[in-house]
Coordinates of C-alpha atoms in Angstrom, one line a residue:
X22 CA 204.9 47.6 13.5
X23 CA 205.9 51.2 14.5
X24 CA 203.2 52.7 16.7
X25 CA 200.5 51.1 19.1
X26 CA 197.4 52.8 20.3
X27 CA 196.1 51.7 23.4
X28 CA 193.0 52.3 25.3
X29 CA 193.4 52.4 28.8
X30 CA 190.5 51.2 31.3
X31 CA 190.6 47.3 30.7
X32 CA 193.2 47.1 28.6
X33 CA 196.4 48.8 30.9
X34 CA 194.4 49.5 34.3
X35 CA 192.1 47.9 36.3
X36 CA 189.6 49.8 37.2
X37 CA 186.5 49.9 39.7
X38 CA 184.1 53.2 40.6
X39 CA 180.4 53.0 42.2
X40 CA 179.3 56.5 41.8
X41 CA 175.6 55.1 42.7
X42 CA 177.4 54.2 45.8
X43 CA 175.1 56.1 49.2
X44 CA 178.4 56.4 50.9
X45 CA 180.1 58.0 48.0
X46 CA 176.7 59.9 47.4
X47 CA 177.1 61.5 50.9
X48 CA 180.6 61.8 51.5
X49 CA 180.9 63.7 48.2
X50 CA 178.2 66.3 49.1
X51 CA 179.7 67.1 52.1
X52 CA 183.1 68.1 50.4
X53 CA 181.7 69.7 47.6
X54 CA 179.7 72.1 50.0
X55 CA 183.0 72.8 52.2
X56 CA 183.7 74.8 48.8
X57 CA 180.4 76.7 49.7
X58 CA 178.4 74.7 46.9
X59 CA 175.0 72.8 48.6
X60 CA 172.9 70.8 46.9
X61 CA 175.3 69.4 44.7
X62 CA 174.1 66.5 43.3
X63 CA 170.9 68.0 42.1
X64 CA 172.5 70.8 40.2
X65 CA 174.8 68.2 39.4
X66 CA 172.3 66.4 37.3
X67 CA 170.3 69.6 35.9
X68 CA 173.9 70.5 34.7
X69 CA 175.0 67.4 33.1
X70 CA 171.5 67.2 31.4
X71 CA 172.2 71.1 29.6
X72 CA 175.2 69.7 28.3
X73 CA 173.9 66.5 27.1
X74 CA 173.8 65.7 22.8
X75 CA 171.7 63.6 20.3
X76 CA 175.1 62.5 19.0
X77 CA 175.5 59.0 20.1
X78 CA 179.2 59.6 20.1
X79 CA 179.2 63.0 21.9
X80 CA 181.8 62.7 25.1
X81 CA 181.2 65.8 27.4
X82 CA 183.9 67.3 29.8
X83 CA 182.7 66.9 33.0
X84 CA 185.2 69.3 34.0
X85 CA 183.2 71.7 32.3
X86 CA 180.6 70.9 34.8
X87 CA 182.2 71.5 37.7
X88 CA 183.2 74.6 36.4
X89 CA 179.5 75.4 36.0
X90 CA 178.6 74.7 39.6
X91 CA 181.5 76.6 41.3
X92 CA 182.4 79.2 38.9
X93 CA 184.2 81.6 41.7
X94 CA 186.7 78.4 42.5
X95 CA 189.8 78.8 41.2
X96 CA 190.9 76.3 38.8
X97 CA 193.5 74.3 40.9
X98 CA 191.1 73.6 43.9
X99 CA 188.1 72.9 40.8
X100 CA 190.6 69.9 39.5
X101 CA 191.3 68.9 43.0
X102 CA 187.2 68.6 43.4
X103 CA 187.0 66.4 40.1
X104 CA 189.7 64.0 40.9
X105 CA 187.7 63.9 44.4
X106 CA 184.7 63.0 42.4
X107 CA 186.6 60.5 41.0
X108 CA 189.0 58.9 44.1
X109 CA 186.0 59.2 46.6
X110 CA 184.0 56.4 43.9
X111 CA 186.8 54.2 43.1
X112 CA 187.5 51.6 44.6
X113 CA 190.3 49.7 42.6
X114 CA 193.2 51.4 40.3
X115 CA 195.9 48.7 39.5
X116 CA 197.8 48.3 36.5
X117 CA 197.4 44.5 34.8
X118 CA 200.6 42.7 35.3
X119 CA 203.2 43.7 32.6
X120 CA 201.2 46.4 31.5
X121 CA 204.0 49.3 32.1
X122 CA 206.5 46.5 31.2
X123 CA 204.8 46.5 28.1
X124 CA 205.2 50.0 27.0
X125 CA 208.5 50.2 28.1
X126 CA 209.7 47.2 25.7
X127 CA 207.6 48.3 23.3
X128 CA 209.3 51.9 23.3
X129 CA 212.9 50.5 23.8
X130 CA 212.2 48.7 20.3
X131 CA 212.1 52.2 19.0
X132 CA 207.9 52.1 18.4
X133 CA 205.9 54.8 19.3
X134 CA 203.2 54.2 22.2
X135 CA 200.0 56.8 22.1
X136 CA 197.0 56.6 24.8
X137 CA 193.6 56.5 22.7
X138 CA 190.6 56.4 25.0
X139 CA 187.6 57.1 26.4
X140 CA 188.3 58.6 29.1
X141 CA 187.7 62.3 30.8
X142 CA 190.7 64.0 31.5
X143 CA 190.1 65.5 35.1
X144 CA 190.1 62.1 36.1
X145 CA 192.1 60.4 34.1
X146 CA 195.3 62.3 34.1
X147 CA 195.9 62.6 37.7
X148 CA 195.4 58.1 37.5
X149 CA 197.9 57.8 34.8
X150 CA 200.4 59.9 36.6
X151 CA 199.7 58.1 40.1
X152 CA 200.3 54.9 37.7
X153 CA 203.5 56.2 36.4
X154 CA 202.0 56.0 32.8
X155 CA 201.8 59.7 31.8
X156 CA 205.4 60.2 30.8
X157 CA 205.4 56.5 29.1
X158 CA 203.3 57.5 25.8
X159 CA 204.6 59.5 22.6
X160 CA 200.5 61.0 22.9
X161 CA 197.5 61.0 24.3
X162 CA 194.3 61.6 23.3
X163 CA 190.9 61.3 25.6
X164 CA 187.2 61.7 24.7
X165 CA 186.5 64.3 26.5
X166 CA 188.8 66.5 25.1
X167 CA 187.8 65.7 21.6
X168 CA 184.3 65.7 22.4
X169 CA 183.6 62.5 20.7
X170 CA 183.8 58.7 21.5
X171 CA 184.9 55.4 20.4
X172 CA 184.0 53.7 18.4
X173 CA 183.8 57.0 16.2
X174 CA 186.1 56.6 13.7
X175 CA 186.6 60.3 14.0
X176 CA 188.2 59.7 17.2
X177 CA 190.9 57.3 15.7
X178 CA 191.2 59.4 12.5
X179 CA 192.3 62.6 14.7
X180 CA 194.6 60.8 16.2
X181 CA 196.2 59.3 13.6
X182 CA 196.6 62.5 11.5
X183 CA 197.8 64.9 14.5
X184 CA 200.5 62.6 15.1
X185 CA 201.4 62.0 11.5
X186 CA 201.0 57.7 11.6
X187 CA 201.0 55.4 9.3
X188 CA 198.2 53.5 9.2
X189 CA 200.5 50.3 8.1
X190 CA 202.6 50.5 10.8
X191 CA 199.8 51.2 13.3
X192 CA 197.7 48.9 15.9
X193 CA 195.5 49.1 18.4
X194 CA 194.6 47.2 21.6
X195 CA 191.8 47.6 23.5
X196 CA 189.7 45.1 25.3
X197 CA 185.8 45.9 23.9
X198 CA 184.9 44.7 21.1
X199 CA 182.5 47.6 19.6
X200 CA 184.2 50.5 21.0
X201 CA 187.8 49.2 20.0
X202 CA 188.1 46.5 17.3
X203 CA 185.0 47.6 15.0
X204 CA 185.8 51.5 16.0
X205 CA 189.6 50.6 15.1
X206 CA 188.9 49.2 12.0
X207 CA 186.4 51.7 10.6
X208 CA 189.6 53.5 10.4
X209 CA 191.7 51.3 8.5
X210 CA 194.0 50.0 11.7
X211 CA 195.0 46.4 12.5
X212 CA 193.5 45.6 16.1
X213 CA 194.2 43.6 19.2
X214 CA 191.7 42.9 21.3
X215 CA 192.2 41.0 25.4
X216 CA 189.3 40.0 26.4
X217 CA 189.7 41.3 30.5
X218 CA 187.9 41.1 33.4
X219 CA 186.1 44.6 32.3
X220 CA 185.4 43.8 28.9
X221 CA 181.7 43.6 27.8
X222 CA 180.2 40.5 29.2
X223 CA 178.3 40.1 25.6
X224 CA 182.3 40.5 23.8
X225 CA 182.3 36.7 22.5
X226 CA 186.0 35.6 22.1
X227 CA 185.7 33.5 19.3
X228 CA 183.6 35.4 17.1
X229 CA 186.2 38.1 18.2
X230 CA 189.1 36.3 16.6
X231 CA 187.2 36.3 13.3
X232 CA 187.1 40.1 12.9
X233 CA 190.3 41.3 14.8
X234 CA 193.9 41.1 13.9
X235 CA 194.6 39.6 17.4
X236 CA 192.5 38.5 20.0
X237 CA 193.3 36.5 23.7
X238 CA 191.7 36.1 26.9
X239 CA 195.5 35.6 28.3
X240 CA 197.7 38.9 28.9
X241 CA 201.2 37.5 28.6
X242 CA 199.7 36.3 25.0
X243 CA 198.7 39.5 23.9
X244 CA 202.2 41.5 25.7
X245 CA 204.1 38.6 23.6
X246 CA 202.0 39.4 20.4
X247 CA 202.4 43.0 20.6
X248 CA 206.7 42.3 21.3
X249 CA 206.6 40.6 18.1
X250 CA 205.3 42.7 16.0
X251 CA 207.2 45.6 17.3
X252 CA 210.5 43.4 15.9
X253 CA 209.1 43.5 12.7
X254 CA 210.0 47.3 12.2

């Protein structure tokens, strides 16, 4: 196997966020009105509403939204007020054990590693570099710059074709079931699914195995699964 897609939230990094959190409600609307902005979460809403789609796979930018409620902030203080959005809800970013190991093997093979996910890139980007994965993947493509979801197979189909893989020689891993194994396969790729602490509590293992090319419930399983087809080049 030459090239492995990955999704990222579940599947590389752990991830936890409570933006119905009151003390991320408050804490956030007092920094977003040092910027001169009030009532933020009200516009907030209005604005995400105006952008919303009938699409069931339509991914907005939310950057697009801040962008909306503070137009006369330049744009390196408007990122910095996204990735606030973002840091003042989370409360757990951690890489799953062997994870960065992972791509790093996988790349020393002489594979190709791309980032497939959905994801929105104000936030995502500043975690994967604080991660030290940014600079690890051959691509990356997220939702919200494509404007469209897994598990559209749209989404796997543009990324295939921008960077020129075979669809023989490709995989992906993600850790839902819907989103990544039947969106995967719509496209034609072979999948490997990990059943994670963040997967879909309805994701049934076994039924899992009957559909996907790989699926495990145990990490070092799927890292060893993913070495060995990577020798197969």
């Amino acid at each position: 196997m030459k090239n492995f897609l990955f999704d990222l939230y579940g599947t590389l990094v752990d991830v936890r966020t409570d933006e119905n959190s009151q003390k991320f409600i408050k804490r956030y609307e007092r920094y977003f009105a040092r910027l001169g902005y009030k009532n933020f979460w009200e516009n907030y809403s209005k604005a995400c509403e105006e952008i919303n789609s009938e699409d069931e796979f339509f991914e907005p930018d939310i950057f697009e939204v801040f962008k909306k409620l503070a137009p006369d902030v330049d744009e390196e203080k408007l990122n910095k007020a996204a990735y606030t959005f973002r840091k003042y809800s989370r409360s757990k970013l951690k890489l799953y054990g062997g994870a960065k190991e992972l791509l790093i093997e996988l790349k020393k093979s002489g594979a190709k590693v791309y980032l497939v996910s959905n994801a929105q890139a104000c936030f995502s980007v500043p975690e994967l570099k604080k991660l030290k994965l940014y600079d690890l993947f051959d691509g990356i493509e997220l939702s919200s710059d494509f404007g469209r979801k897994k598990p559209c197979k749209d989404f796997f189909t543009h990324a295939l074709k921008k960077y020129g893989l075979d669809i023989g020689q490709s995989i992906y891993c993600g850790n839902d079931f819907r989103a990544d194994v039947l969106g995967a396969k719509s496209a034609g790729l072979a999948t490997a699914y990990i059943n994670s602490n963040i997967s879909p509590r309805d994701d049934d293992l076994e039924k899992i195995k009957e559909v996907a090319t790989f699926a495990t419930s145990d990490y070092k399983s799927l890292i060893n699964y993913l070495l060995n087809e990577s020798e197969k080049n």
